[in-house]
XYZ file of C-alpha atoms in Angstrom:
372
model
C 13.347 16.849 11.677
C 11.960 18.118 8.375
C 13.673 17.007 5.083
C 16.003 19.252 3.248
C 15.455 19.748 -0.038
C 16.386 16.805 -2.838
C 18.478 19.276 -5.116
C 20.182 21.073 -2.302
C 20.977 17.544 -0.709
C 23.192 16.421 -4.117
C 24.434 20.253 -4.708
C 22.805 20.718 -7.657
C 20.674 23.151 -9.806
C 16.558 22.492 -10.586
C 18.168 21.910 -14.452
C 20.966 19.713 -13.688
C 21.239 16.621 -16.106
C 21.281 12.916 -15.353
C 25.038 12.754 -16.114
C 25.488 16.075 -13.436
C 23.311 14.492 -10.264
C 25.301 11.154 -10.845
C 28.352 12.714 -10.650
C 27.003 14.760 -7.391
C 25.902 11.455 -6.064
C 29.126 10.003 -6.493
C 31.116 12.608 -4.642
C 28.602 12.428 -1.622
C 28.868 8.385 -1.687
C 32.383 8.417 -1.677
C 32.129 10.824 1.030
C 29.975 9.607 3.367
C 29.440 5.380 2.353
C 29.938 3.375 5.655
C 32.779 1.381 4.720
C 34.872 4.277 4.929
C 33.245 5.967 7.888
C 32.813 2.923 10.204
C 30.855 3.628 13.327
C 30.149 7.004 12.095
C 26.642 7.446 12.378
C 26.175 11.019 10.979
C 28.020 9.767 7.794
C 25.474 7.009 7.631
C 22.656 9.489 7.452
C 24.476 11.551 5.349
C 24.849 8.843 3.105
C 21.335 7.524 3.421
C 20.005 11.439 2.829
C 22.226 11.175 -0.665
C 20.949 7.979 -1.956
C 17.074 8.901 -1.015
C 17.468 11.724 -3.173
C 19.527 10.122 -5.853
C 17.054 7.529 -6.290
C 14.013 10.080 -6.745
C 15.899 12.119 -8.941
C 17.788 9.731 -10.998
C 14.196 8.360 -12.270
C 12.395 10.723 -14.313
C 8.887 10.147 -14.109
C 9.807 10.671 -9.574
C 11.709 13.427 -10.792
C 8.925 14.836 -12.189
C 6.676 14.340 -9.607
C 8.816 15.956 -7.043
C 9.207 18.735 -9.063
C 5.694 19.750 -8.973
C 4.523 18.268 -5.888
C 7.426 17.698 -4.073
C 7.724 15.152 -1.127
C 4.311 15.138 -1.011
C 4.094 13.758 -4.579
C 6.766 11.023 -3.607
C 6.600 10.162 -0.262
C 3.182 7.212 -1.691
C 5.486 5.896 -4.726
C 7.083 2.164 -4.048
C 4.577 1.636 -1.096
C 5.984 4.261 1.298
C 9.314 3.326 1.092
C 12.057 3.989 -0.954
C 14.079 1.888 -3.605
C 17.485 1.287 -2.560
C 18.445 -1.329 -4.808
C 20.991 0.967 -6.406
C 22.876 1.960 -2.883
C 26.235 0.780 -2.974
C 26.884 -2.102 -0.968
C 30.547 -1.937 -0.719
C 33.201 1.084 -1.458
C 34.675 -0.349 -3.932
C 31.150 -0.542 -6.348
C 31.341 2.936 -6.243
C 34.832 3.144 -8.495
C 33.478 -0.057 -10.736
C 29.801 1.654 -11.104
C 31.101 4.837 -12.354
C 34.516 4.773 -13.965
C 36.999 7.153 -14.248
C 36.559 8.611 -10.789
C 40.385 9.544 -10.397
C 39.972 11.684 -13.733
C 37.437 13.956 -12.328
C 38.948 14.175 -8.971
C 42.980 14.538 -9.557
C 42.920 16.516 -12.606
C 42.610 13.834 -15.384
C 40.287 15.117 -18.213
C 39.547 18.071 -15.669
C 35.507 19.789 -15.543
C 35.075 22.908 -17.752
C 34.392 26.415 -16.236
C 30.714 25.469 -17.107
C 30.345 22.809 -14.638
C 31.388 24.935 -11.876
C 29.473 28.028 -12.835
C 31.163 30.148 -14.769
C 31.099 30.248 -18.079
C 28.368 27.760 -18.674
C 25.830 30.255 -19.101
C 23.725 32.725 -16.841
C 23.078 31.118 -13.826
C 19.150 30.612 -12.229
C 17.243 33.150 -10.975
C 16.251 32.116 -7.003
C 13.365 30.100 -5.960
C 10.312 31.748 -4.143
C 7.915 30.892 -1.966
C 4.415 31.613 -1.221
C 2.291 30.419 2.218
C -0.951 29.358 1.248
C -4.129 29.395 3.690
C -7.070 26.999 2.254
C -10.437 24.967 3.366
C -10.574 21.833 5.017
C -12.968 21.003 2.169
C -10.822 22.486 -1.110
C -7.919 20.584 0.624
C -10.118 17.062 0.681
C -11.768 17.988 -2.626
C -8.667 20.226 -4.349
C -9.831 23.770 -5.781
C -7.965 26.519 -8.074
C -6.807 29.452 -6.400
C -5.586 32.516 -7.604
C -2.484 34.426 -5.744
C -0.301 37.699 -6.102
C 3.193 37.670 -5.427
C 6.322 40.034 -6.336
C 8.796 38.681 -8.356
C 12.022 39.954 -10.346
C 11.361 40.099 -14.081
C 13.873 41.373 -17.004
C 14.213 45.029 -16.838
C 11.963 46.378 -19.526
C 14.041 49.434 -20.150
C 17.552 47.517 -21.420
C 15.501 44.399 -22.163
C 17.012 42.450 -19.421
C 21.243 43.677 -20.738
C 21.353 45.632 -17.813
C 23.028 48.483 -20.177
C 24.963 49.027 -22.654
C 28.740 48.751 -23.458
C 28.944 44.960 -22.219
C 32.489 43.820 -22.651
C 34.406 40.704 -21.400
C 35.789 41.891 -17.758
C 39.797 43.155 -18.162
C 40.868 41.457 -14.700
C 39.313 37.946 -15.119
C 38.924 37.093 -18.991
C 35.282 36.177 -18.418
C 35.618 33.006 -16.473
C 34.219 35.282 -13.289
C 37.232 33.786 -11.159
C 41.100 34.818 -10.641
C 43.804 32.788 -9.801
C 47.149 33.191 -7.712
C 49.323 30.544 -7.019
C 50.507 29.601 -3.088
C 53.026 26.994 -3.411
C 52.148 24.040 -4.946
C 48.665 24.654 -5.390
C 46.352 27.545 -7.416
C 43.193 28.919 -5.470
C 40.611 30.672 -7.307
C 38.532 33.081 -5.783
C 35.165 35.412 -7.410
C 36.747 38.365 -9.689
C 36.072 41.683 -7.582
C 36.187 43.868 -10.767
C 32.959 42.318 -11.963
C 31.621 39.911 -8.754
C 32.021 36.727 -10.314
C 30.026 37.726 -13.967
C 32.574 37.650 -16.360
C 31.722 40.982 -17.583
C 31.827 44.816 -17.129
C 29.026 47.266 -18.571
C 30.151 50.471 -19.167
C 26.887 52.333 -19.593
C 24.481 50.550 -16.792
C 20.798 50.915 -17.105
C 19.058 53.795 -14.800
C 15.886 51.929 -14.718
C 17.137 48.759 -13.188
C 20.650 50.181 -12.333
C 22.552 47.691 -14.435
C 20.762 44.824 -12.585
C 18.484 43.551 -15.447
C 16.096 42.878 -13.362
C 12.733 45.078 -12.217
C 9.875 44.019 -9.506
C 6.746 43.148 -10.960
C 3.467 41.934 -9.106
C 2.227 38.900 -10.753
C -0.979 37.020 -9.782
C -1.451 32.989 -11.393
C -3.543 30.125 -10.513
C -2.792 27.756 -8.350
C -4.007 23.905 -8.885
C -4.581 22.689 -4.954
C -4.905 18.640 -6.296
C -7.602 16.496 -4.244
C -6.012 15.075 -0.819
C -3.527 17.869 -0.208
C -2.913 18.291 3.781
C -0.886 20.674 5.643
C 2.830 21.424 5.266
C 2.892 20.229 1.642
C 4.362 21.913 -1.035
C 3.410 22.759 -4.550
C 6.103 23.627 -7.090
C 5.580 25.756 -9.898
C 8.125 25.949 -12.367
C 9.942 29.120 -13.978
C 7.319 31.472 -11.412
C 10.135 32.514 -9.660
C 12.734 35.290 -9.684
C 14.188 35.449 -13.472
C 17.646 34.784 -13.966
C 20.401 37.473 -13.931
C 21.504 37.974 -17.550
C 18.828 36.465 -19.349
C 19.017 33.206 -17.147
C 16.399 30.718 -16.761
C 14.135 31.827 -13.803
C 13.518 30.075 -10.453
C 10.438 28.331 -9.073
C 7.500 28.821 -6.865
C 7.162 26.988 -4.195
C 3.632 27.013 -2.700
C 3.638 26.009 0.765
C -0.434 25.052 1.858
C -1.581 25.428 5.479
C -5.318 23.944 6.017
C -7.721 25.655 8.010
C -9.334 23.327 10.785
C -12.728 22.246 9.878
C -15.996 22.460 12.604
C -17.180 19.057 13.124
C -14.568 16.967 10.788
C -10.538 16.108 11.982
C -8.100 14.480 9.561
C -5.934 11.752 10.327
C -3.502 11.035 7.047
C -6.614 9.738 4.909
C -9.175 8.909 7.723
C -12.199 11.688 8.700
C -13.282 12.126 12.417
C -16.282 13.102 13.329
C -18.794 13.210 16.996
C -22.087 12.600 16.260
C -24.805 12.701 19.301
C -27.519 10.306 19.971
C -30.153 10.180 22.643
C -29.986 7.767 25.541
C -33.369 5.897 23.705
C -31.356 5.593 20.684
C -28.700 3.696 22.440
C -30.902 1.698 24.501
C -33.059 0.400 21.657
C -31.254 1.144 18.485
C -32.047 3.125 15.859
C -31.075 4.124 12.351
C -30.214 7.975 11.740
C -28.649 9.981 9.205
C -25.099 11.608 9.100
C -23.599 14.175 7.193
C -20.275 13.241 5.180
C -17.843 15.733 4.084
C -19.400 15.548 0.576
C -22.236 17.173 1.980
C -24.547 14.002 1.204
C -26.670 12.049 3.683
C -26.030 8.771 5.051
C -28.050 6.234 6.808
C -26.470 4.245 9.585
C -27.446 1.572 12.375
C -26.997 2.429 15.716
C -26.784 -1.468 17.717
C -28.821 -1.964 20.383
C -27.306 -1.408 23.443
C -24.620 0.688 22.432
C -22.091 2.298 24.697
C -21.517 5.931 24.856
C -17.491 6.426 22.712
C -18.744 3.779 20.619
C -17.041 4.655 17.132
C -18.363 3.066 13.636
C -16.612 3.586 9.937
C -17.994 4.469 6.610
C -15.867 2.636 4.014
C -14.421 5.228 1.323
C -16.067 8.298 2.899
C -12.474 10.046 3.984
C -10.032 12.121 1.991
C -8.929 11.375 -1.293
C -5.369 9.885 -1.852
C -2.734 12.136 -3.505
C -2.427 11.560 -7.184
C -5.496 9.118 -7.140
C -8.870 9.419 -9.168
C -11.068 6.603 -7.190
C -8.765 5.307 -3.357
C -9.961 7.353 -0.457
C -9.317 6.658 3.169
C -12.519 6.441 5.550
C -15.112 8.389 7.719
C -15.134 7.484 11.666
C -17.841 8.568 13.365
C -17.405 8.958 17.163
C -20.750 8.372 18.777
C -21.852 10.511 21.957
C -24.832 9.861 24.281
C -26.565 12.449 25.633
C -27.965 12.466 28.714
C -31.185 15.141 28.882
C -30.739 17.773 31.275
C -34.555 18.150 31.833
C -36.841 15.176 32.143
C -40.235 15.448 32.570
C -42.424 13.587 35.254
C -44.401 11.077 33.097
C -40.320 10.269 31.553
C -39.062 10.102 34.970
C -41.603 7.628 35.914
C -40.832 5.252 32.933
C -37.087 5.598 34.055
C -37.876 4.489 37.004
C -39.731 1.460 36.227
C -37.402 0.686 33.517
C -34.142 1.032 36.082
C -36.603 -2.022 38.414
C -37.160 -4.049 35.380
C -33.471 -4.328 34.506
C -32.698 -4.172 38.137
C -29.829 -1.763 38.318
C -27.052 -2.183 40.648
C -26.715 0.616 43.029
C -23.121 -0.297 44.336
C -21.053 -1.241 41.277
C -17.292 -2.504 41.102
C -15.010 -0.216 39.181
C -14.398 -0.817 35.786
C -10.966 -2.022 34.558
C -9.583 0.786 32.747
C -8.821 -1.199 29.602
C -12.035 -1.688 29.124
C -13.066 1.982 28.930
């Protein structure tokens, strides 16, 4: 099952701060942390989902890192596996690791219309994405490529106002929510007079029709970095859809797809290749030359005797690890003995005599399989 996304795991926005993803963290702990769901194991990998993406995004240089690349820039850091020194070992380190915790859930102190949404400024414009088709070779080698892609933009017309005659909406005092009280509690619920903004505009743009927002085609360079493979993503930040209201815009996500090569398969880091040799070459040995995905020449010795599925390795002749200048994975080289279709009398004679000399058995036992 493919891994959801680290943000939309905690709840939070691209921009939230350290203080906001800890406090996200918190409420999913509390939620889901085994000593108060014994024998529950979706709320264990609920949990364990919370605290893998706590612990990328609670460090900033990972943070980072999975911003651009995402899990493709992560999944290498701490050998492979993830740090979960910080994972709360019992229920209660939750309460002594954070403090306060009845304040922000049973009213004490309260959160400000800002933390919830409204309020705290215009919210994000959304995310995009964008499939990418590339090489075998600019995925091994990484390349620059340039793509086109609609986007929403401000409105150029109203400047991104959406019109004129903004005012502070009559039914919901800006905050974007109304209240009404049912018994001992008060639900809120969006403000239909203005959906949620927290303002009305009296004279709405014709251009954009009091959106803010246009379409505009927009082409940008993409860095593919060396060692890429399929399925990975590359995030490009504020290349999304701009924010309603002047907001901050969203990302791009480029997602890459590699096109199969001809003679080469990948394997994480590791090159496969079939290379064929004639039934002399086998026999006697030899040394021949191979081509490497760098396009350079390589000598290598073929043993005498060699069976036919016989595979050899070229150290350091693979793909390039993610995020590294010098560590790359190695070249396998599958070997494949051909057997001439057309052999001429004076060759058929030497066969012959050659088949006497090593005295070839004409009723052989069957091979044990684990030995093919």
């Amino acid at each position: 099952m493919s891994k959801r996304d680290y943000y939309e795991v905690l709840g939070v926005q691209k921009g939230a701060s350290g203080d906001e993803i800890k406090k996200a963290y918190r409420k999913l702990a509390i939620k889901y942390h085994p000593d108060k769901n014994p024998d529950d194991k979706q709320a264990e990998a609920s949990f364990k989902e919370a605290t893998e993406a706590y612990e990328v995004l609670s460090n900033p240089q990972k943070r980072q890192t999975y911003d651009q690349f995402g899990f493709a820039g992560v999944d290498g850091m701490n050998g492979g596996a993830h740090d979960y020194s910080s994972v709360y070992r019992d229920f209660s380190d939750i309460f002594g690791d954070f403090g306060g915790i009845f304040d922000s859930f049973f009213g004490g102190g309260g959160g400000s219309r800002g933390q919830s949404g409204y309020g705290g400024g215009a919210p994000h414009g959304s995310n995009l994405r964008y499939n990418l088709d590339i090489d075998f070779k600019d995925a091994v080698f990484g390349t620059k490529v340039e793509i086109s892609y609609t986007r929403s933009v401000a409105c150029s017309s109203c400047g991104g106002t959406g019109g004129t005659g903004k005012k502070v909406c009559p039914s919901c005092g800006g905050t974007g929510q109304v209240r009404r009280n049912s018994g001992f509690f008060s639900i809120a619920s969006t403000c239909p007079t203005c959906n949620g903004e927290g303002f009305v505009i009296d004279n709405p743009c014709t251009h954009c029709r009091g959106t803010g927002l246009t379409k505009k085609q927009q082409k940008i360079k993409v860095t593919i970095p060396p060692g890429i493979d399929s399925g990975k993503r590359i995030n490009i930040p504020g290349q999304g859809d701009a924010g309603p209201n002047g907001g901050p815009a969203g990302d791009l996500y480029v997602y890459v797809t590699v096109r199969p090569h001809k003679y080469f398969e990948r394997d994480g880091n590791d090159l496969y290749c079939v290379i064929p040799i004639s039934l002399t070459q086998a026999a006697l040995g030899a040394e021949i030359e191979v081509n490497t995905i760098d396009d350079t020449r390589v000598k290598i010795k073929i043993p005498s005797g060699v069976q036919n599925g016989k595979i050899l390795r070229l150290k350091n002749r693979g793909v390039p690890f993610l995020h590294s200048t010098e560590k790359r994975g190695d070249m396998y080289i599958k070997l494949h003995i051909q057997i001439p279709k057309r052999v001429p009398s004076k060759a058929k004679a030497l066969l012959r005599e050659l088949a006497d000399v090593i005295g070839e058995d004409v009723r052989p036992d069957p091979v044990p399989l684990s030995e093919l």
